[in-house]
Amino acid sequence: MNENLEKLFDILLSNNPSILIRENEDYIFNIIPELRKSKGFNQNNPWHIYDVYDHILHVIDGVKENIILKSRYENYVKFIEEKERWLFLKVAVSILSEKDNYKESIEKINKTDADYLHLDVMDGSFTESSSFSLNESKEIKELCNKKVDVHIMSINLKKIISEYINNITFHIENNDIEKYIDLIKEKNIKVGLAINPDTDLSTIYPYLDKIDRVLVMSVVPGKGGQKFMGSVIPKLIYLKENKDKYNYEIEVDGGINKETISLVKNADIAVVGSFLTNGDYNKNLELLKERI
Ligand code: DX5
Ligand code: ZN
């Protein structure tokens, strides 16, 4: 095995790849000269680590489609296939876009190997629209054979928290964060904090040692089918690099499809709504998994 590739993948597989990439820029430029033309590796360019990942994913595609000379990149593909471990990513299916026919949608989700059902609870107080009522939510949990991941977009947290028994993620844009974290923990369920695209990540720093999950919104909350906001990628990089200090999972939510999923590899869970629920659920899930 080419020791250059070993070193490159050790950097990518480390817990703080962006720092190591910056420290080994010349070395990486020699391995992947094509990157020299890309946006370059500089302190404030959050994309550089994704240039490397993206380059490698394109190489794999190219070899698979026989566009790229297999012999030249055989190492990459073999190495990556061996290192499947960094290609894992759980998928949570959001049915917000299927609100009007959620029963049919759940039946289809039950026949996929998605990891979670992502239940968006909106009562119109935090977003313009509202979504599922408490009774519908209870019915959805009954009907679904997946673990349910509850994403609460509301300011009426006390009432809603008292009604839900699954792990609960609520928004940092609320007040009295500590109080609600404690309220949820008293129920012995997992607690997550969600953060909007335009909210600074530093707002959650005081709570990172108290929560089980960080939900990075990559769209403005309120509806499915929106475009992924690449501006949240630095949040994913920071959370990945600091993950070992705490024990949170990283979840990303909004605009994820077969193009954007390769940009959120640092997350543990990707919430996918409209890309997955438009058409054949299993086929769409396969398309996502291929690209992870
Ligand atoms: C938006 C919700 C998301 C959304 C994701 O407020 O929190 O979970 O339903 O749907 P897509 O994948 O279509 O952006
Ligand atoms: Zn959501």
CSV table of C-alpha atoms and ligand atoms in Angstrom, one decimal:
chain,number,residue,atom,x,y,z
A,1,MET,CA,0.0,0.0,0.0
A,2,ASN,CA,1.3,3.4,-1.0
A,3,GLU,CA,2.5,4.9,2.4
A,4,ASN,CA,1.5,8.4,1.0
A,5,LEU,CA,-2.1,7.2,0.9
A,6,GLU,CA,-1.9,5.7,4.3
A,7,LYS,CA,-0.7,9.0,5.7
A,8,LEU,CA,-3.5,10.9,3.8
A,9,PHE,CA,-6.2,8.7,5.1
A,10,ASP,CA,-4.8,8.8,8.7
A,11,ILE,CA,-5.1,12.5,8.5
A,12,LEU,CA,-8.7,12.3,7.1
A,13,LEU,CA,-9.7,9.7,9.7
A,14,SER,CA,-8.2,11.6,12.6
A,15,ASN,CA,-10.4,13.5,15.1
A,16,ASN,CA,-9.3,16.9,13.9
A,17,PRO,CA,-8.7,16.5,10.2
A,18,SER,CA,-8.9,20.2,9.3
A,19,ILE,CA,-6.0,21.1,11.7
A,20,LEU,CA,-3.9,18.2,10.4
A,21,ILE,CA,-4.7,19.1,6.8
A,22,ARG,CA,-3.5,22.6,7.3
A,23,GLU,CA,-0.4,21.4,9.0
A,24,ASN,CA,0.3,19.1,6.1
A,25,GLU,CA,-0.7,21.3,3.2
A,26,ASP,CA,2.4,20.8,1.0
A,27,TYR,CA,2.3,17.1,1.5
A,28,ILE,CA,-1.3,16.8,0.5
A,29,PHE,CA,-0.8,19.1,-2.5
A,30,ASN,CA,1.8,16.7,-3.7
A,31,ILE,CA,-0.5,13.7,-3.3
A,32,ILE,CA,-3.5,15.4,-4.8
A,33,PRO,CA,-2.1,18.0,-7.2
A,34,GLU,CA,-5.6,18.7,-8.5
A,35,LEU,CA,-6.4,20.3,-5.1
A,36,ARG,CA,-3.9,23.1,-5.9
A,37,LYS,CA,-6.5,24.5,-8.3
A,38,SER,CA,-9.3,24.2,-5.8
A,39,LYS,CA,-10.2,26.9,-3.3
A,40,GLY,CA,-7.0,26.1,-1.4
A,41,PHE,CA,-6.4,25.4,2.2
A,42,ASN,CA,-6.5,28.5,4.2
A,43,GLN,CA,-7.6,29.3,7.8
A,44,ASN,CA,-10.9,30.9,6.9
A,45,ASN,CA,-11.8,28.7,4.1
A,46,PRO,CA,-14.0,26.0,5.7
A,47,TRP,CA,-14.3,24.0,2.4
A,48,HIS,CA,-10.7,22.7,2.2
A,49,ILE,CA,-11.4,19.5,4.1
A,50,TYR,CA,-14.3,18.9,1.8
A,51,ASP,CA,-12.2,19.5,-1.2
A,52,VAL,CA,-10.1,16.5,-0.1
A,53,TYR,CA,-13.1,14.3,0.7
A,54,ASP,CA,-14.9,15.4,-2.4
A,55,HIS,CA,-11.9,14.7,-4.5
A,56,ILE,CA,-11.7,11.2,-3.1
A,57,LEU,CA,-15.4,10.6,-3.6
A,58,HIS,CA,-15.1,11.7,-7.2
A,59,VAL,CA,-12.1,9.4,-7.7
A,60,ILE,CA,-14.2,6.5,-6.4
A,61,ASP,CA,-17.0,7.4,-8.7
A,62,GLY,CA,-14.6,7.8,-11.6
A,63,VAL,CA,-13.1,4.4,-11.0
A,64,LYS,CA,-16.5,2.8,-10.6
A,65,GLU,CA,-17.7,4.3,-13.9
A,66,ASN,CA,-14.4,3.4,-15.6
A,67,ILE,CA,-13.8,7.0,-16.4
A,68,ILE,CA,-10.6,7.1,-14.3
A,69,LEU,CA,-7.8,4.6,-15.0
A,70,LYS,CA,-8.4,2.0,-12.3
A,71,SER,CA,-4.7,1.1,-12.1
A,72,ARG,CA,-3.8,4.7,-11.2
A,73,TYR,CA,-6.3,4.9,-8.3
A,74,GLU,CA,-6.7,1.3,-7.4
A,75,ASN,CA,-5.0,2.0,-4.0
A,76,TYR,CA,-7.6,4.7,-3.1
A,77,VAL,CA,-10.6,2.5,-3.8
A,78,LYS,CA,-9.1,-0.5,-2.1
A,79,PHE,CA,-8.0,1.6,0.9
A,80,ILE,CA,-11.4,3.3,1.2
A,81,GLU,CA,-13.3,0.1,0.9
A,82,GLU,CA,-11.1,-1.2,3.7
A,83,LYS,CA,-11.7,1.9,5.7
A,84,GLU,CA,-15.5,1.7,5.4
A,85,ARG,CA,-15.6,3.0,9.0
A,86,TRP,CA,-15.5,6.6,8.0
A,87,LEU,CA,-18.3,6.1,5.5
A,88,PHE,CA,-20.9,5.3,8.1
A,89,LEU,CA,-23.6,7.8,8.7
A,90,LYS,CA,-27.1,7.2,10.2
A,91,VAL,CA,-30.2,8.4,8.3
A,92,ALA,CA,-33.2,9.9,10.0
A,93,VAL,CA,-36.3,10.3,7.7
A,94,SER,CA,-38.3,13.5,8.1
A,95,ILE,CA,-42.0,13.2,7.1
A,96,LEU,CA,-42.7,16.9,7.4
A,97,SER,CA,-43.2,17.1,3.6
A,98,GLU,CA,-45.5,14.2,3.8
A,99,LYS,CA,-47.6,15.7,6.6
A,100,ASP,CA,-50.9,15.2,4.7
A,101,ASN,CA,-50.4,11.5,4.1
A,102,TYR,CA,-48.1,10.6,6.9
A,103,LYS,CA,-49.6,7.1,7.5
A,104,GLU,CA,-48.7,6.0,3.9
A,105,SER,CA,-45.3,7.5,4.3
A,106,ILE,CA,-44.6,5.7,7.5
A,107,GLU,CA,-45.6,2.4,5.9
A,108,LYS,CA,-42.9,3.0,3.3
A,109,ILE,CA,-40.3,4.1,5.9
A,110,ASN,CA,-41.0,0.9,7.8
A,111,LYS,CA,-39.8,-1.1,4.7
A,112,THR,CA,-36.5,0.8,4.5
A,113,ASP,CA,-33.4,0.3,6.6
A,114,ALA,CA,-33.4,4.0,7.7
A,115,ASP,CA,-32.2,4.3,11.3
A,116,TYR,CA,-34.7,6.8,12.7
A,117,LEU,CA,-38.0,8.6,12.0
A,118,HIS,CA,-37.4,12.3,12.5
A,119,LEU,CA,-40.5,13.8,13.9
A,120,ASP,CA,-40.7,17.6,13.4
A,121,VAL,CA,-43.1,19.1,16.0
A,122,MET,CA,-44.1,22.6,15.2
A,123,ASP,CA,-47.0,24.5,16.9
A,124,GLY,CA,-46.7,27.7,14.9
A,125,SER,CA,-45.0,29.6,17.8
A,126,PHE,CA,-41.4,29.2,16.6
A,127,THR,CA,-42.1,28.7,12.8
A,128,GLU,CA,-44.9,30.1,10.7
A,129,SER,CA,-46.4,26.7,9.9
A,130,SER,CA,-47.4,24.0,12.4
A,131,SER,CA,-47.0,20.3,11.8
A,132,PHE,CA,-48.3,17.3,13.8
A,133,SER,CA,-50.6,17.4,16.8
A,134,LEU,CA,-49.8,15.5,20.0
A,135,ASN,CA,-52.4,12.8,19.0
A,136,GLU,CA,-50.9,12.5,15.5
A,137,SER,CA,-47.4,12.3,17.0
A,138,LYS,CA,-48.5,9.5,19.3
A,139,GLU,CA,-50.1,7.7,16.3
A,140,ILE,CA,-46.9,8.2,14.3
A,141,LYS,CA,-44.8,6.6,17.1
A,142,GLU,CA,-47.3,3.6,17.2
A,143,LEU,CA,-47.2,3.1,13.4
A,144,CYS,CA,-43.4,3.4,12.9
A,145,ASN,CA,-41.0,0.6,13.5
A,146,LYS,CA,-38.0,3.0,13.8
A,147,LYS,CA,-36.6,4.9,16.8
A,148,VAL,CA,-38.2,8.3,16.8
A,149,ASP,CA,-36.1,11.4,16.9
A,150,VAL,CA,-38.2,14.4,18.1
A,151,HIS,CA,-37.3,17.8,16.8
A,152,ILE,CA,-39.3,20.5,18.6
A,153,MET,CA,-39.7,23.9,17.0
A,154,SER,CA,-41.7,25.7,19.6
A,155,ILE,CA,-41.4,28.2,22.4
A,156,ASN,CA,-44.0,26.3,24.5
A,157,LEU,CA,-41.4,23.9,25.7
A,158,LYS,CA,-42.8,23.2,29.2
A,159,LYS,CA,-46.1,21.9,27.8
A,160,ILE,CA,-44.5,20.0,24.9
A,161,ILE,CA,-41.7,18.4,27.0
A,162,SER,CA,-44.3,17.1,29.4
A,163,GLU,CA,-46.1,15.3,26.5
A,164,TYR,CA,-43.2,13.6,24.8
A,165,ILE,CA,-41.3,10.5,26.0
A,166,ASN,CA,-38.7,10.1,23.2
A,167,ASN,CA,-35.4,11.8,23.0
A,168,ILE,CA,-36.2,15.5,22.6
A,169,THR,CA,-34.2,18.1,20.7
A,170,PHE,CA,-35.3,21.8,21.2
A,171,HIS,CA,-33.9,25.0,19.9
A,172,ILE,CA,-31.1,27.1,21.5
A,173,GLU,CA,-33.0,30.2,20.3
A,174,ASN,CA,-35.4,29.6,23.3
A,175,ASN,CA,-34.9,31.1,26.8
A,176,ASP,CA,-34.1,29.2,30.0
A,177,ILE,CA,-32.1,26.5,28.2
A,178,GLU,CA,-30.6,25.0,31.4
A,179,LYS,CA,-34.1,24.7,32.9
A,180,TYR,CA,-35.4,22.7,29.9
A,181,ILE,CA,-32.3,20.5,29.7
A,182,ASP,CA,-32.8,19.6,33.3
A,183,LEU,CA,-36.6,19.0,32.8
A,184,ILE,CA,-35.9,16.6,30.0
A,185,LYS,CA,-33.1,14.8,31.8
A,186,GLU,CA,-35.4,14.3,34.8
A,187,LYS,CA,-37.5,12.2,32.5
A,188,ASN,CA,-34.5,10.0,31.8
A,189,ILE,CA,-34.6,10.7,28.1
A,190,LYS,CA,-31.9,12.0,25.8
A,191,VAL,CA,-31.7,15.8,25.3
A,192,GLY,CA,-30.5,17.6,22.2
A,193,LEU,CA,-30.0,21.3,21.2
A,194,ALA,CA,-30.9,22.4,17.7
A,195,ILE,CA,-29.2,25.5,16.3
A,196,ASN,CA,-30.5,27.6,13.4
A,197,PRO,CA,-28.2,28.4,10.4
A,198,ASP,CA,-27.8,32.1,11.4
A,199,THR,CA,-27.3,31.4,15.1
A,200,ASP,CA,-23.6,31.5,16.2
A,201,LEU,CA,-22.3,28.1,17.3
A,202,SER,CA,-20.8,29.6,20.4
A,203,THR,CA,-24.3,30.0,21.9
A,204,ILE,CA,-24.3,26.2,22.7
A,205,TYR,CA,-20.8,26.0,24.1
A,206,PRO,CA,-22.0,26.3,27.7
A,207,TYR,CA,-24.3,23.3,27.3
A,208,LEU,CA,-22.1,20.9,25.3
A,209,ASP,CA,-21.2,18.9,28.4
A,210,LYS,CA,-24.9,18.5,29.3
A,211,ILE,CA,-26.5,17.3,26.1
A,212,ASP,CA,-26.6,14.1,24.1
A,213,ARG,CA,-27.0,15.6,20.6
A,214,VAL,CA,-26.4,18.8,18.6
A,215,LEU,CA,-28.8,19.3,15.7
A,216,VAL,CA,-27.2,21.6,13.2
A,217,MET,CA,-30.0,23.1,11.0
A,218,SER,CA,-28.8,23.5,7.4
A,219,VAL,CA,-32.1,25.2,6.4
A,220,VAL,CA,-34.3,27.8,8.2
A,221,PRO,CA,-36.8,25.7,10.2
A,222,GLY,CA,-40.4,25.5,9.0
A,223,LYS,CA,-40.7,23.3,6.0
A,224,GLY,CA,-39.1,20.6,3.9
A,225,GLY,CA,-37.7,20.9,0.4
A,226,GLN,CA,-35.4,23.8,1.0
A,227,LYS,CA,-31.8,24.2,-0.3
A,228,PHE,CA,-28.8,23.1,1.9
A,229,MET,CA,-26.9,26.0,3.4
A,230,GLY,CA,-23.2,25.3,3.1
A,231,SER,CA,-22.5,28.1,5.5
A,232,VAL,CA,-23.2,25.7,8.4
A,233,ILE,CA,-20.2,23.4,7.4
A,234,PRO,CA,-17.8,25.1,9.7
A,235,LYS,CA,-20.1,24.2,12.6
A,236,LEU,CA,-19.9,20.6,11.7
A,237,ILE,CA,-16.1,20.8,11.5
A,238,TYR,CA,-15.9,22.4,14.9
A,239,LEU,CA,-18.3,20.0,16.5
A,240,LYS,CA,-16.4,17.0,15.0
A,241,GLU,CA,-13.1,18.3,16.3
A,242,ASN,CA,-14.4,18.8,19.8
A,243,LYS,CA,-16.6,15.7,20.0
A,244,ASP,CA,-14.1,13.7,22.0
A,245,LYS,CA,-14.1,16.3,24.8
A,246,TYR,CA,-17.9,15.7,25.3
A,247,ASN,CA,-20.1,12.9,24.3
A,248,TYR,CA,-22.7,14.5,22.0
A,249,GLU,CA,-23.8,13.1,18.6
A,250,ILE,CA,-23.8,15.4,15.7
A,251,GLU,CA,-27.0,15.6,13.6
A,252,VAL,CA,-27.6,17.8,10.6
A,253,ASP,CA,-31.0,18.7,9.2
A,254,GLY,CA,-32.3,20.2,6.0
A,255,GLY,CA,-31.6,20.1,2.3
A,256,ILE,CA,-29.7,16.9,2.4
A,257,ASN,CA,-29.7,14.9,-0.9
A,258,LYS,CA,-27.3,12.8,-2.9
A,259,GLU,CA,-25.2,15.8,-3.7
A,260,THR,CA,-25.0,17.5,-0.3
A,261,ILE,CA,-24.7,14.3,1.8
A,262,SER,CA,-21.0,14.0,1.0
A,263,LEU,CA,-20.5,17.4,2.7
A,264,VAL,CA,-21.9,16.3,6.0
A,265,LYS,CA,-19.8,13.2,6.5
A,266,ASN,CA,-18.6,14.6,9.9
A,267,ALA,CA,-22.1,14.2,11.3
A,268,ASP,CA,-23.3,11.1,13.0
A,269,ILE,CA,-26.9,11.4,11.7
A,270,ALA,CA,-28.3,13.1,8.6
A,271,VAL,CA,-32.0,14.1,8.5
A,272,VAL,CA,-33.3,13.6,5.1
A,273,GLY,CA,-36.9,14.6,4.1
A,274,SER,CA,-38.0,15.4,0.6
A,275,PHE,CA,-35.1,13.8,-1.2
A,276,LEU,CA,-36.0,10.5,0.3
A,277,THR,CA,-39.8,10.7,0.4
A,278,ASN,CA,-40.1,11.8,-3.3
A,279,GLY,CA,-40.4,8.6,-5.2
A,280,ASP,CA,-39.0,5.2,-4.2
A,281,TYR,CA,-37.8,5.4,-0.6
A,282,ASN,CA,-35.5,2.4,-0.8
A,283,LYS,CA,-33.9,3.5,-4.1
A,284,ASN,CA,-33.4,7.0,-2.7
A,285,LEU,CA,-31.8,5.7,0.5
A,286,GLU,CA,-29.5,3.6,-1.6
A,287,LEU,CA,-28.5,6.7,-3.7
A,288,LEU,CA,-27.7,8.5,-0.4
A,289,LYS,CA,-25.7,5.6,1.1
A,290,GLU,CA,-23.6,5.2,-2.1
A,291,ARG,CA,-22.6,8.9,-1.8
A,292,ILE,CA,-21.7,8.9,1.8
B,1,DX5,C1,-37.4,21.7,8.8
B,1,DX5,C2,-37.3,20.4,9.4
B,1,DX5,C3,-36.5,19.4,8.6
B,1,DX5,C4,-37.0,19.2,7.2
B,1,DX5,C5,-36.0,18.4,6.4
B,1,DX5,O1,-38.0,22.6,9.7
B,1,DX5,O2,-36.8,20.5,10.7
B,1,DX5,O3,-36.4,18.2,9.3
B,1,DX5,O4,-38.3,18.5,7.3
B,1,DX5,O5,-36.6,18.2,5.1
B,1,DX5,P1,-35.7,18.3,3.8
B,1,DX5,O6,-34.7,17.1,3.8
B,1,DX5,O7,-36.7,18.2,2.6
B,1,DX5,O8,-35.0,19.6,3.8
B,2,ZN,ZN,-36.2,18.6,11.7
